[in-house]
Coordinates of C-alpha atoms in Angstrom, one line a residue:
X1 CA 326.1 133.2 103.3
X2 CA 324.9 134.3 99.8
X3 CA 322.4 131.4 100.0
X4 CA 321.3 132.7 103.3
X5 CA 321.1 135.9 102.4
X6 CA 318.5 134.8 99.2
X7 CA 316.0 133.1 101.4
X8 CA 315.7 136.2 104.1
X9 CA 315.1 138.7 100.6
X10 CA 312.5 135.6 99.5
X11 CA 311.0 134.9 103.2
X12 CA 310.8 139.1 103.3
X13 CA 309.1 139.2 99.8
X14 CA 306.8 136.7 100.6
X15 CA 305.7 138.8 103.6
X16 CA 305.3 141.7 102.2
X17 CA 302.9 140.4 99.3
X18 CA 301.0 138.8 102.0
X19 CA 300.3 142.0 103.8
X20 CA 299.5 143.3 101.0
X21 CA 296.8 141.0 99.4
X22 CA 295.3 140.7 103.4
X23 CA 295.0 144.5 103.2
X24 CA 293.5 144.4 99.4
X25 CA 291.4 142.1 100.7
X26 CA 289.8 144.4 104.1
X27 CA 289.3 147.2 101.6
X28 CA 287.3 145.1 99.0
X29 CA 285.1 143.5 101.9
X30 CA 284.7 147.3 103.5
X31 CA 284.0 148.4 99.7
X32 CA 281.3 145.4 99.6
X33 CA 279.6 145.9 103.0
X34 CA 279.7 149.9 101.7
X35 CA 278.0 149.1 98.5
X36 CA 275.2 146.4 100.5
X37 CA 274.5 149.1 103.3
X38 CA 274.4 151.8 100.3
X39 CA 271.5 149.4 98.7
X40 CA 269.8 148.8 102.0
X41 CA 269.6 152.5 102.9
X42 CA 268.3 153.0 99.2
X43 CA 265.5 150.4 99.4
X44 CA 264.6 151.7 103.1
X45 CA 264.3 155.6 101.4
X46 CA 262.9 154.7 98.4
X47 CA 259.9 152.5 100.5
X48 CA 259.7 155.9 102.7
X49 CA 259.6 157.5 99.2
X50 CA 256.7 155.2 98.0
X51 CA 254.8 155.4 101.4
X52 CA 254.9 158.5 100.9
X53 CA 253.6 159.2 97.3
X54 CA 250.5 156.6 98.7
X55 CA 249.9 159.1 101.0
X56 CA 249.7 161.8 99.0
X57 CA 247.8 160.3 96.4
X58 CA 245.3 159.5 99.6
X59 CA 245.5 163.5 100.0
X60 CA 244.5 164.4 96.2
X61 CA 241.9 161.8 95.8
X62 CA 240.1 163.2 98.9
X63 CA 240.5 166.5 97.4
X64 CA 238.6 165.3 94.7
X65 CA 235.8 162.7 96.7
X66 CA 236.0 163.0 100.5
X67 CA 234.6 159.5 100.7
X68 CA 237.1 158.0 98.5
X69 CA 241.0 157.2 99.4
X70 CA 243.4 155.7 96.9
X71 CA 243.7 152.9 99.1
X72 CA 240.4 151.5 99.2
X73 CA 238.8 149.4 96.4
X74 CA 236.0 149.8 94.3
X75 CA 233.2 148.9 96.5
X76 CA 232.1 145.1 95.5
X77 CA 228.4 146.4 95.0
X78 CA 229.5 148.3 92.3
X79 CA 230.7 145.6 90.4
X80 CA 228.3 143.2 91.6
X81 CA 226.1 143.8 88.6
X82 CA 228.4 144.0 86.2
X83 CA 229.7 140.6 87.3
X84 CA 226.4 139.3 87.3
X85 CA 226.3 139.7 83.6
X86 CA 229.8 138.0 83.0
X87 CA 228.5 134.8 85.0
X88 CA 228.0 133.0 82.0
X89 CA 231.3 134.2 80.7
X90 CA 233.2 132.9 83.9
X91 CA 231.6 129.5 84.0
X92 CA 233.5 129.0 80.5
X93 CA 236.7 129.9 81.6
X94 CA 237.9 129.3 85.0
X95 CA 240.7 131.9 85.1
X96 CA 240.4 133.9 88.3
X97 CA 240.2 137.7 87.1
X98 CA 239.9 140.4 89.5
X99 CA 239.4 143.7 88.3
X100 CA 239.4 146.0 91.4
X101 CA 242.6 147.9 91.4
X102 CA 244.9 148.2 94.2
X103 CA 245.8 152.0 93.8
X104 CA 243.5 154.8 91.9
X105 CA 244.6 158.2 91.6
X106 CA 241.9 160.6 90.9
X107 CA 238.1 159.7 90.1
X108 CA 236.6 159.9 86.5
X109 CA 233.3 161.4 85.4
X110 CA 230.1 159.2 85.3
X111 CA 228.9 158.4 81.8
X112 CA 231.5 160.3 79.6
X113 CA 230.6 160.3 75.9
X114 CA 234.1 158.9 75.3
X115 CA 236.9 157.1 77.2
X116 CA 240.3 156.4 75.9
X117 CA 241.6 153.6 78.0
X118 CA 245.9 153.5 78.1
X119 CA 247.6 150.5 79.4
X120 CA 251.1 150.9 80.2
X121 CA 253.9 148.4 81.1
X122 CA 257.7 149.2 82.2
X123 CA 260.1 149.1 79.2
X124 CA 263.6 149.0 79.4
X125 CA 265.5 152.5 78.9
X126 CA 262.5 154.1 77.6
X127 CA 259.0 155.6 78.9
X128 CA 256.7 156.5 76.4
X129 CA 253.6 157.6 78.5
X130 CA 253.8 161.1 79.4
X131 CA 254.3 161.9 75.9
X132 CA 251.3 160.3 74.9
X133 CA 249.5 161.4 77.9
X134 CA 250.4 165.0 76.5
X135 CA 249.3 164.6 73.1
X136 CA 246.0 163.0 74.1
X137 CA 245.1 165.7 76.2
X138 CA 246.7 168.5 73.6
X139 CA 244.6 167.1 71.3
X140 CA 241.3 167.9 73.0
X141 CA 238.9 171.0 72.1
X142 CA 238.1 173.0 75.7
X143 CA 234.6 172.0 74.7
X144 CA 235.2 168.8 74.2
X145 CA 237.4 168.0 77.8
X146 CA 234.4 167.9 79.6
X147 CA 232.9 164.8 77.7
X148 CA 236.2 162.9 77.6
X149 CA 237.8 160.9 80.3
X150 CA 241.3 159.4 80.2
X151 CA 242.2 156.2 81.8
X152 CA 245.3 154.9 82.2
X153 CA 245.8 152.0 83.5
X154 CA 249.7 150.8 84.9
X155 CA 249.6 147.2 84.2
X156 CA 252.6 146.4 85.9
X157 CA 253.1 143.8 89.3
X158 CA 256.3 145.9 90.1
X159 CA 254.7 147.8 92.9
X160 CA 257.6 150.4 92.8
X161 CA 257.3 151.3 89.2
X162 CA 253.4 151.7 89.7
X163 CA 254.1 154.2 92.6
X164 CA 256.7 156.0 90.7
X165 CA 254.3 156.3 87.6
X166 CA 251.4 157.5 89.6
X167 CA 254.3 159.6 91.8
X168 CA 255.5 161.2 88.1
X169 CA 251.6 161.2 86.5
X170 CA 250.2 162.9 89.4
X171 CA 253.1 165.6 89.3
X172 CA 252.5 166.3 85.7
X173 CA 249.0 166.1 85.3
X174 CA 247.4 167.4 89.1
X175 CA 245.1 170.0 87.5
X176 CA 243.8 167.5 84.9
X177 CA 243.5 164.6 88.1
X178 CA 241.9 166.8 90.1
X179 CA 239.1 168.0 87.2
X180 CA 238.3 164.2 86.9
X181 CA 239.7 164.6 83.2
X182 CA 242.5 161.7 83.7
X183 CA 242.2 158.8 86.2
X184 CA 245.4 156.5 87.1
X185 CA 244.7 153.0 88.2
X186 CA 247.1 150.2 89.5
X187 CA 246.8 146.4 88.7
X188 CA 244.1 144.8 90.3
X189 CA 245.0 143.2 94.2
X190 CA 245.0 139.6 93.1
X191 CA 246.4 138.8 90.3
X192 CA 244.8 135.5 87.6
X193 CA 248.1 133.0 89.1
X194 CA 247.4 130.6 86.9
X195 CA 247.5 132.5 83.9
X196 CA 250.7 130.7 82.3
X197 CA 249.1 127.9 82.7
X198 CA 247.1 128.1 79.7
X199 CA 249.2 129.1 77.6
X200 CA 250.4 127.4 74.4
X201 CA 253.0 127.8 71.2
X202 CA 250.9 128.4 67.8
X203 CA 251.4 130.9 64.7
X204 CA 255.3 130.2 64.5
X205 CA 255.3 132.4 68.0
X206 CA 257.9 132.2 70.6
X207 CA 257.2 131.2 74.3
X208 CA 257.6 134.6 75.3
X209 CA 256.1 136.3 72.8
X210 CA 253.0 134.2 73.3
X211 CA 253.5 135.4 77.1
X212 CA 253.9 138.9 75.7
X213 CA 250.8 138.9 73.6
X214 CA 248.8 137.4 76.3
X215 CA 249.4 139.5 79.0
X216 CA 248.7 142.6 76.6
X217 CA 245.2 140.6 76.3
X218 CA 244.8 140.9 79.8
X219 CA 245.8 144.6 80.3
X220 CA 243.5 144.9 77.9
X221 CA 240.1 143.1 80.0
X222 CA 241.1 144.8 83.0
X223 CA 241.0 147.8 81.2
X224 CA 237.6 147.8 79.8
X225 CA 236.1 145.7 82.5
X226 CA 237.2 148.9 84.9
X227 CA 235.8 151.7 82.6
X228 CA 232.4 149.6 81.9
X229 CA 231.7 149.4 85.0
X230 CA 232.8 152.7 86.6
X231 CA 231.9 155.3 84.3
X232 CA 230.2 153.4 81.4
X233 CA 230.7 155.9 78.3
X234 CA 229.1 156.1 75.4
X235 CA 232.1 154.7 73.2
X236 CA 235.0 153.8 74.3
X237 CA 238.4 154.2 72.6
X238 CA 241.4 151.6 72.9
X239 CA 245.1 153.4 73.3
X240 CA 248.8 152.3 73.2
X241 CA 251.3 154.4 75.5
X242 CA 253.4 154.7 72.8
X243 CA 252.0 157.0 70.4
X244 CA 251.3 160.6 69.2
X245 CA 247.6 162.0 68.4
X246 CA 247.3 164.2 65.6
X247 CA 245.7 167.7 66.4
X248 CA 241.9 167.7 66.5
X249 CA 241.8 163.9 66.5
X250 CA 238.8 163.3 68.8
X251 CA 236.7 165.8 66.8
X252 CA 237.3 163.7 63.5
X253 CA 236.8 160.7 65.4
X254 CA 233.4 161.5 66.7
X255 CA 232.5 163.3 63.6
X256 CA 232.8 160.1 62.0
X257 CA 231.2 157.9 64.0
X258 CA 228.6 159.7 64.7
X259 CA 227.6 159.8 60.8
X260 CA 226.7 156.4 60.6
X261 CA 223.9 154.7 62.9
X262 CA 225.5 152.7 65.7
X263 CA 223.4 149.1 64.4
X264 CA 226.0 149.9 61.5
X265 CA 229.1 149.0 62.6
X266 CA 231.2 147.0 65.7
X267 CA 234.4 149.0 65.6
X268 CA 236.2 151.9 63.8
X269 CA 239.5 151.8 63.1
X270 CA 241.9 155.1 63.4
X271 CA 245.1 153.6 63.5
X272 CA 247.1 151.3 61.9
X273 CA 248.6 150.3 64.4
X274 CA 247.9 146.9 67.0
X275 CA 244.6 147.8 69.6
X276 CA 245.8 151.9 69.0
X277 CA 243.2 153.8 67.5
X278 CA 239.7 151.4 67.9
X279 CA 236.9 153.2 69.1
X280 CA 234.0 150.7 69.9
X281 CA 230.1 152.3 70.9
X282 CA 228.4 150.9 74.6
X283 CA 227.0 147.7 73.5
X284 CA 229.9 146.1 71.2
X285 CA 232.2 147.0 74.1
X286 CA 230.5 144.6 75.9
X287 CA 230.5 142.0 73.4
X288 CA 234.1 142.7 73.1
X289 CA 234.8 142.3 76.2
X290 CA 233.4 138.9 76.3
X291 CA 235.7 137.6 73.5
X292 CA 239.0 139.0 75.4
X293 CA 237.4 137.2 78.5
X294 CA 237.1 133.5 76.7
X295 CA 240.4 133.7 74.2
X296 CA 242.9 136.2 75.7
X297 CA 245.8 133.8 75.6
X298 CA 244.9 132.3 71.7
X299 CA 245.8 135.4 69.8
X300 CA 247.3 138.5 69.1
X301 CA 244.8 141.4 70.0
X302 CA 244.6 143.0 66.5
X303 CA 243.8 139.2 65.6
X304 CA 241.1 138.8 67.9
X305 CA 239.5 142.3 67.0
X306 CA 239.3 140.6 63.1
X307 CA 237.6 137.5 64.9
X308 CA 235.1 139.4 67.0
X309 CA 233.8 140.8 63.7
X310 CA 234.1 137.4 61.6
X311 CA 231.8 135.1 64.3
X312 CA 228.8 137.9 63.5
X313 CA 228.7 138.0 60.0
X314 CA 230.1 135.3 57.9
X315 CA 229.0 132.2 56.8
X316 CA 230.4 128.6 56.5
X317 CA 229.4 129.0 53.0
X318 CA 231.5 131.9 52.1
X319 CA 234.7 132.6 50.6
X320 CA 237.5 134.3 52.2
X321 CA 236.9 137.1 49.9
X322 CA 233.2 137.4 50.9
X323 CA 233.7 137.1 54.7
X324 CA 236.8 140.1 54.2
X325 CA 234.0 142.3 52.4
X326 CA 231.5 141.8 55.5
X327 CA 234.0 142.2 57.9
X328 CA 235.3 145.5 56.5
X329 CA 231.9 147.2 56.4
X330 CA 231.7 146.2 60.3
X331 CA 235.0 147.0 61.2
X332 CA 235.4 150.4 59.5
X333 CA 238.6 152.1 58.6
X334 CA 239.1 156.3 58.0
X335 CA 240.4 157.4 55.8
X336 CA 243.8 158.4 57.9
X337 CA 245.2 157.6 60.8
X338 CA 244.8 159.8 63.5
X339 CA 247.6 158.5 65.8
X340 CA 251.2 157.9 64.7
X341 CA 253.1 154.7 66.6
X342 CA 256.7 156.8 68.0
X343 CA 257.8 154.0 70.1
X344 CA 261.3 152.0 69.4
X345 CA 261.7 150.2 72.8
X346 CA 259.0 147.1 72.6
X347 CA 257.2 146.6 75.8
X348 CA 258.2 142.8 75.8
X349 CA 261.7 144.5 76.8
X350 CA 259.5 144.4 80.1
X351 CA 261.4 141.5 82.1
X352 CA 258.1 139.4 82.1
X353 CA 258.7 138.2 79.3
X354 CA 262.2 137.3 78.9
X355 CA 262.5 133.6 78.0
X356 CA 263.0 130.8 80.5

């Protein structure tokens, strides 16, 4: 009787636990189809949200040029000659660029005396941009605002973050937009695929930091290629998102540069920092341009700005020493920097360029 009366407690035991891990068991799968429907409804709003934020960039930009929409490319004819020029260029390397972007906020001034192109990438857990947006602008004399343009240019193939951006930029900076002061492009519609392709490991440099270097190459043409051929300034001035302008710096800048005769020198240097800082005048931005177009994936852009002075001016015959001294007088340094580098959080945190 004992005996029997161990098995019922067991056989009841046994019952009870297996209630109890069927009904754990419903609620985990209801908590799981909860959470999936919570992350479809989130995608749905946050498409609405991004429809949306086209839509009102569409709204601004019309504001600004009713025959313009944010939506629409750069008309082909307006690159037309520009490419032209770059035939030669493209015959030497087959990589399919495209530089028309797929979204524009706002519409720059023709011929400025001075654009300072930004590229900008996602980072994880940090966004430097606005604050450098700020300073740029901060930085700029009333009379000088209306001889400057800003482009920034969100080099990102996450079409949500490049919404968001122009969502947060356009929010921030409407007055500025709308005066044709700042202009906010997207990456261009089709994208060079084969770009990987040519990569390759040199300098002691990772995989992905080769990728990482590369693609800021990249940012970097589409960048210039877009302001060349849109509102051709007088010089134009290359810009990290992740750094602070000091006070006045675009008066020094011009101040110096306009000392010395433009025959004089390829580049000026105002930073110390990567690409930040380097103001080049009309014609060596072109010439620039060219040498991003045909070695973009060999080296580091600080690396190739060295190069593009070094192929003009020295000799088989000189020493290292001798070439340095040519190349400095070419690529010219102030005395200061003007811009200080405040950012922590690398952009190859962006997940393009984790390793495989």
């Amino acid at each position: 009787m004992r005996k029997f009366r161990q098995i019922c407690y067991a056989a009841a035991l046994f019952v009870v636990c297996f209630v109890l891990a069927t009904f754990t068991f419903v609620i985990r799968d209801n908590q799981r189809n909860t959470a999936k429907e919570y992350e479809i409804d989130k995608f749905v709003n946050r498409n609405k949200e991004n429809k949306n934020v086209i839509r009102k960039i569409e709204k601004v930009n019309k504001l600004i040029d009713p025959t313009t929409a944010a939506s629409k490319h750069i008309t082909t004819s307006k690159f037309s000659k520009f490419l032209e020029i770059g035939s030669t260029v493209n015959s030497l390397n087959n990589t399919n660029f495209n530089v028309k972007p797929r979204l524009r906020l706002g519409k720059l001034r023709k011929r400025p005396l001075v654009t300072i192109g930004v590229p900008s990438v996602l980072r994880r857990r940090h966004d430097y941009l606005q604050d450098t947006l700020r300073s740029l602008l901060k930085g700029l004399s009333d009379n000088l605002r209306k001889d400057v343009n800003i482009l920034v240019y969100v080099a990102e193939v996450n079409s949500t973050f490049v919404e968001e951006q122009m969502a947060a930029l356009l929010g921030n900076y409407f007055s500025e937009i709308q005066e044709g002061i700042v202009q906010v492009i997207g990456p261009p519609f089709k994208q060079p695929e084969d770009w990987e392709s040519k990569l390759f490991l040199n300098f002691g440099d990772s995989l992905s930091r080769v990728r990482w270097r590369s693609r800021q190459n990249l940012d970097m043409f589409n960048l210039l290629s877009y302001a060349i051929a849109t509102d051709d300034p007088q010089y134009f001035l290359m810009m990290e998102d992740d750094v602070l302008a000091n006070e006045g710096y675009m008066q020094d800048i011009l101040s110096y540069v306009e000392s010395k005769p433009t025959k004089s020198w390829d580049y000026c240097s105002f930073s110390s920092v990567g690409g930040a800082g380097k103001i080049f005048h009309r014609e060596s931005a072109r010439e620039f341009l060219a040498m991003l177009k045909l070695f973009w994936y060999a080296k580091p852009l600080d690396w190739l700005l060295w190069d593009f002075v070094r192929v003009k001016v020295c000799g088989y015959s000189d020493t290292s020493d001798i070439c340095d001294e040519k190349i400095e007088k070419r690529a010219r340094k102030y005395f200061a920097p003007l811009f200080k580098h405040t950012g922590v959080v690398s952009s190859r945190t962006n997940p393009m360029f984790d390793n495989r």
